[in-house]
Amino acid sequence: LKAGGVAGVCVDLILFPLDTVKTRLQSPQGFRKAGGFRGIYAGVPSTAIGSFPNAAAFFITYENVKSMLHHGSTSYLTPATHMVAASLGEVVACLIRVPSEVVKQRAQVSPSSSTLRILSHTLYHEGIQGLYRGYKSTVLREV
């Protein structure tokens, strides 16, 4: 739990500026209008809040599923055991990751808005479904 959470936070915070640049380059409004290099850490609160539970949920699910499937399985099924455990881990982790990513990406292309404002705006105008926009495609990519 702790190791997975800390590892996830470290990776997410170190790579955050690169993700911001990528998101702004992909923005329909263009790189400069989306913020350019200004506010390169816009949206980092949602990543910081979601990163630890996201990584922890993945590793807890992965280890538990792996241990349940491993009992009595033969060595040639070991890769399949790891694949199934990792896939289920990603399905669970995406329940946390996707809302965090939605808020983060919206903050990255609108650096003048706070994370809390973006979250409340999304919930008010789109409901909880707005936070899970892209869940299925994210799960498919991760699995």
PDB file of N, CA and C in Angstrom, residues 22-60:
ATOM      1  N   LYS A  22       2.143  18.159 -23.244  1.00  0.00           N
ATOM      2  CA  LYS A  22       1.463  17.262 -24.194  1.00  0.00           C
ATOM      3  C   LYS A  22      -0.020  17.612 -24.302  1.00  0.00           C
ATOM      4  N   THR A  23      -0.669  17.819 -23.155  1.00  0.00           N
ATOM      5  CA  THR A  23      -2.097  18.141 -23.144  1.00  0.00           C
ATOM      6  C   THR A  23      -2.364  19.458 -23.855  1.00  0.00           C
ATOM      7  N   ARG A  24      -1.522  20.441 -23.626  1.00  0.00           N
ATOM      8  CA  ARG A  24      -1.708  21.737 -24.282  1.00  0.00           C
ATOM      9  C   ARG A  24      -1.422  21.670 -25.771  1.00  0.00           C
ATOM     10  N   LEU A  25      -0.476  20.860 -26.176  1.00  0.00           N
ATOM     11  CA  LEU A  25      -0.212  20.682 -27.610  1.00  0.00           C
ATOM     12  C   LEU A  25      -1.397  20.026 -28.303  1.00  0.00           C
ATOM     13  N   GLN A  26      -2.122  19.158 -27.589  1.00  0.00           N
ATOM     14  CA  GLN A  26      -3.282  18.464 -28.150  1.00  0.00           C
ATOM     15  C   GLN A  26      -4.566  19.268 -28.036  1.00  0.00           C
ATOM     16  N   SER A  27      -4.537  20.374 -27.324  1.00  0.00           N
ATOM     17  CA  SER A  27      -5.732  21.180 -27.099  1.00  0.00           C
ATOM     18  C   SER A  27      -6.238  21.794 -28.403  1.00  0.00           C
ATOM     19  N   PRO A  28      -7.573  21.752 -28.623  1.00  0.00           N
ATOM     20  CA  PRO A  28      -8.126  22.353 -29.843  1.00  0.00           C
ATOM     21  C   PRO A  28      -7.922  23.865 -29.914  1.00  0.00           C
ATOM     22  N   GLN A  29      -7.720  24.497 -28.769  1.00  0.00           N
ATOM     23  CA  GLN A  29      -7.516  25.948 -28.759  1.00  0.00           C
ATOM     24  C   GLN A  29      -6.067  26.327 -29.072  1.00  0.00           C
ATOM     25  N   GLY A  30      -5.206  25.355 -29.163  1.00  0.00           N
ATOM     26  CA  GLY A  30      -3.808  25.619 -29.477  1.00  0.00           C
ATOM     27  C   GLY A  30      -2.955  25.750 -28.231  1.00  0.00           C
ATOM     28  N   PHE A  31      -1.677  25.519 -28.402  1.00  0.00           N
ATOM     29  CA  PHE A  31      -0.736  25.497 -27.283  1.00  0.00           C
ATOM     30  C   PHE A  31      -0.694  26.827 -26.532  1.00  0.00           C
ATOM     31  N   ARG A  32      -0.550  27.919 -27.249  1.00  0.00           N
ATOM     32  CA  ARG A  32      -0.424  29.230 -26.587  1.00  0.00           C
ATOM     33  C   ARG A  32      -1.694  29.630 -25.836  1.00  0.00           C
ATOM     34  N   LYS A  33      -2.856  29.459 -26.487  1.00  0.00           N
ATOM     35  CA  LYS A  33      -4.114  29.840 -25.840  1.00  0.00           C
ATOM     36  C   LYS A  33      -4.446  28.935 -24.659  1.00  0.00           C
ATOM     37  N   ALA A  34      -3.950  27.703 -24.678  1.00  0.00           N
ATOM     38  CA  ALA A  34      -4.173  26.771 -23.575  1.00  0.00           C
ATOM     39  C   ALA A  34      -3.246  27.060 -22.400  1.00  0.00           C
ATOM     40  N   GLY A  35      -2.325  28.006 -22.565  1.00  0.00           N
ATOM     41  CA  GLY A  35      -1.448  28.388 -21.468  1.00  0.00           C
ATOM     42  C   GLY A  35       0.021  28.384 -21.797  1.00  0.00           C
ATOM     43  N   GLY A  36       0.399  27.759 -22.907  1.00  0.00           N
ATOM     44  CA  GLY A  36       1.813  27.699 -23.264  1.00  0.00           C
ATOM     45  C   GLY A  36       2.629  27.063 -22.152  1.00  0.00           C
ATOM     46  N   PHE A  37       3.727  27.705 -21.808  1.00  0.00           N
ATOM     47  CA  PHE A  37       4.571  27.196 -20.716  1.00  0.00           C
ATOM     48  C   PHE A  37       4.213  27.842 -19.375  1.00  0.00           C
ATOM     49  N   ARG A  38       3.219  28.730 -19.372  1.00  0.00           N
ATOM     50  CA  ARG A  38       2.780  29.385 -18.146  1.00  0.00           C
ATOM     51  C   ARG A  38       1.939  28.406 -17.321  1.00  0.00           C
ATOM     52  N   GLY A  39       2.123  28.419 -16.028  1.00  0.00           N
ATOM     53  CA  GLY A  39       1.334  27.555 -15.150  1.00  0.00           C
ATOM     54  C   GLY A  39       1.529  26.083 -15.449  1.00  0.00           C
ATOM     55  N   ILE A  40       2.769  25.689 -15.621  1.00  0.00           N
ATOM     56  CA  ILE A  40       3.090  24.324 -16.048  1.00  0.00           C
ATOM     57  C   ILE A  40       2.643  23.279 -15.023  1.00  0.00           C
ATOM     58  N   TYR A  41       2.418  23.709 -13.786  1.00  0.00           N
ATOM     59  CA  TYR A  41       1.929  22.786 -12.755  1.00  0.00           C
ATOM     60  C   TYR A  41       0.431  22.972 -12.482  1.00  0.00           C
ATOM     61  N   ALA A  42      -0.294  23.622 -13.399  1.00  0.00           N
ATOM     62  CA  ALA A  42      -1.743  23.781 -13.244  1.00  0.00           C
ATOM     63  C   ALA A  42      -2.396  22.402 -13.242  1.00  0.00           C
ATOM     64  N   GLY A  43      -3.200  22.129 -12.238  1.00  0.00           N
ATOM     65  CA  GLY A  43      -3.869  20.842 -12.131  1.00  0.00           C
ATOM     66  C   GLY A  43      -3.149  19.839 -11.256  1.00  0.00           C
ATOM     67  N   VAL A  44      -1.994  20.229 -10.723  1.00  0.00           N
ATOM     68  CA  VAL A  44      -1.225  19.289  -9.907  1.00  0.00           C
ATOM     69  C   VAL A  44      -1.959  18.870  -8.624  1.00  0.00           C
ATOM     70  N   PRO A  45      -2.830  19.702  -8.031  1.00  0.00           N
ATOM     71  CA  PRO A  45      -3.535  19.220  -6.831  1.00  0.00           C
ATOM     72  C   PRO A  45      -4.373  17.966  -7.082  1.00  0.00           C
ATOM     73  N   SER A  46      -5.064  17.892  -8.215  1.00  0.00           N
ATOM     74  CA  SER A  46      -5.865  16.696  -8.484  1.00  0.00           C
ATOM     75  C   SER A  46      -4.975  15.475  -8.669  1.00  0.00           C
ATOM     76  N   THR A  47      -3.817  15.664  -9.267  1.00  0.00           N
ATOM     77  CA  THR A  47      -2.874  14.563  -9.435  1.00  0.00           C
ATOM     78  C   THR A  47      -2.314  14.141  -8.086  1.00  0.00           C
ATOM     79  N   ALA A  48      -1.942  15.116  -7.269  1.00  0.00           N
ATOM     80  CA  ALA A  48      -1.376  14.807  -5.955  1.00  0.00           C
ATOM     81  C   ALA A  48      -2.383  14.079  -5.071  1.00  0.00           C
ATOM     82  N   ILE A  49      -3.630  14.491  -5.137  1.00  0.00           N
ATOM     83  CA  ILE A  49      -4.673  13.865  -4.315  1.00  0.00           C
ATOM     84  C   ILE A  49      -5.015  12.465  -4.833  1.00  0.00           C
ATOM     85  N   GLY A  50      -5.077  12.302  -6.146  1.00  0.00           N
ATOM     86  CA  GLY A  50      -5.487  11.030  -6.720  1.00  0.00           C
ATOM     87  C   GLY A  50      -4.377  10.011  -6.897  1.00  0.00           C
ATOM     88  N   SER A  51      -3.142  10.455  -6.910  1.00  0.00           N
ATOM     89  CA  SER A  51      -2.022   9.581  -7.237  1.00  0.00           C
ATOM     90  C   SER A  51      -1.807   8.464  -6.221  1.00  0.00           C
ATOM     91  N   PHE A  52      -1.765   8.800  -4.945  1.00  0.00           N
ATOM     92  CA  PHE A  52      -1.512   7.787  -3.918  1.00  0.00           C
ATOM     93  C   PHE A  52      -2.607   6.723  -3.895  1.00  0.00           C
ATOM     94  N   PRO A  53      -3.896   7.111  -3.790  1.00  0.00           N
ATOM     95  CA  PRO A  53      -4.922   6.062  -3.770  1.00  0.00           C
ATOM     96  C   PRO A  53      -5.014   5.278  -5.082  1.00  0.00           C
ATOM     97  N   ASN A  54      -4.710   5.927  -6.200  1.00  0.00           N
ATOM     98  CA  ASN A  54      -4.721   5.248  -7.487  1.00  0.00           C
ATOM     99  C   ASN A  54      -3.676   4.137  -7.518  1.00  0.00           C
ATOM    100  N   ALA A  55      -2.439   4.463  -7.189  1.00  0.00           N
ATOM    101  CA  ALA A  55      -1.364   3.463  -7.210  1.00  0.00           C
ATOM    102  C   ALA A  55      -1.599   2.396  -6.151  1.00  0.00           C
ATOM    103  N   ALA A  56      -2.054   2.807  -4.984  1.00  0.00           N
ATOM    104  CA  ALA A  56      -2.307   1.846  -3.914  1.00  0.00           C
ATOM    105  C   ALA A  56      -3.422   0.875  -4.309  1.00  0.00           C
ATOM    106  N   ALA A  57      -4.482   1.396  -4.922  1.00  0.00           N
ATOM    107  CA  ALA A  57      -5.595   0.530  -5.350  1.00  0.00           C
ATOM    108  C   ALA A  57      -5.117  -0.482  -6.386  1.00  0.00           C
ATOM    109  N   PHE A  58      -4.265  -0.033  -7.306  1.00  0.00           N
ATOM    110  CA  PHE A  58      -3.741  -0.959  -8.305  1.00  0.00           C
ATOM    111  C   PHE A  58      -2.963  -2.086  -7.641  1.00  0.00           C
ATOM    112  N   PHE A  59      -2.005  -1.732  -6.793  1.00  0.00           N
ATOM    113  CA  PHE A  59      -1.132  -2.761  -6.215  1.00  0.00           C
ATOM    114  C   PHE A  59      -1.865  -3.679  -5.243  1.00  0.00           C
ATOM    115  N   ILE A  60      -2.808  -3.144  -4.499  1.00  0.00           N
ATOM    116  CA  ILE A  60      -3.592  -4.001  -3.595  1.00  0.00           C
ATOM    117  C   ILE A  60      -4.411  -5.005  -4.407  1.00  0.00           C
TER     118      ILE A  60
END
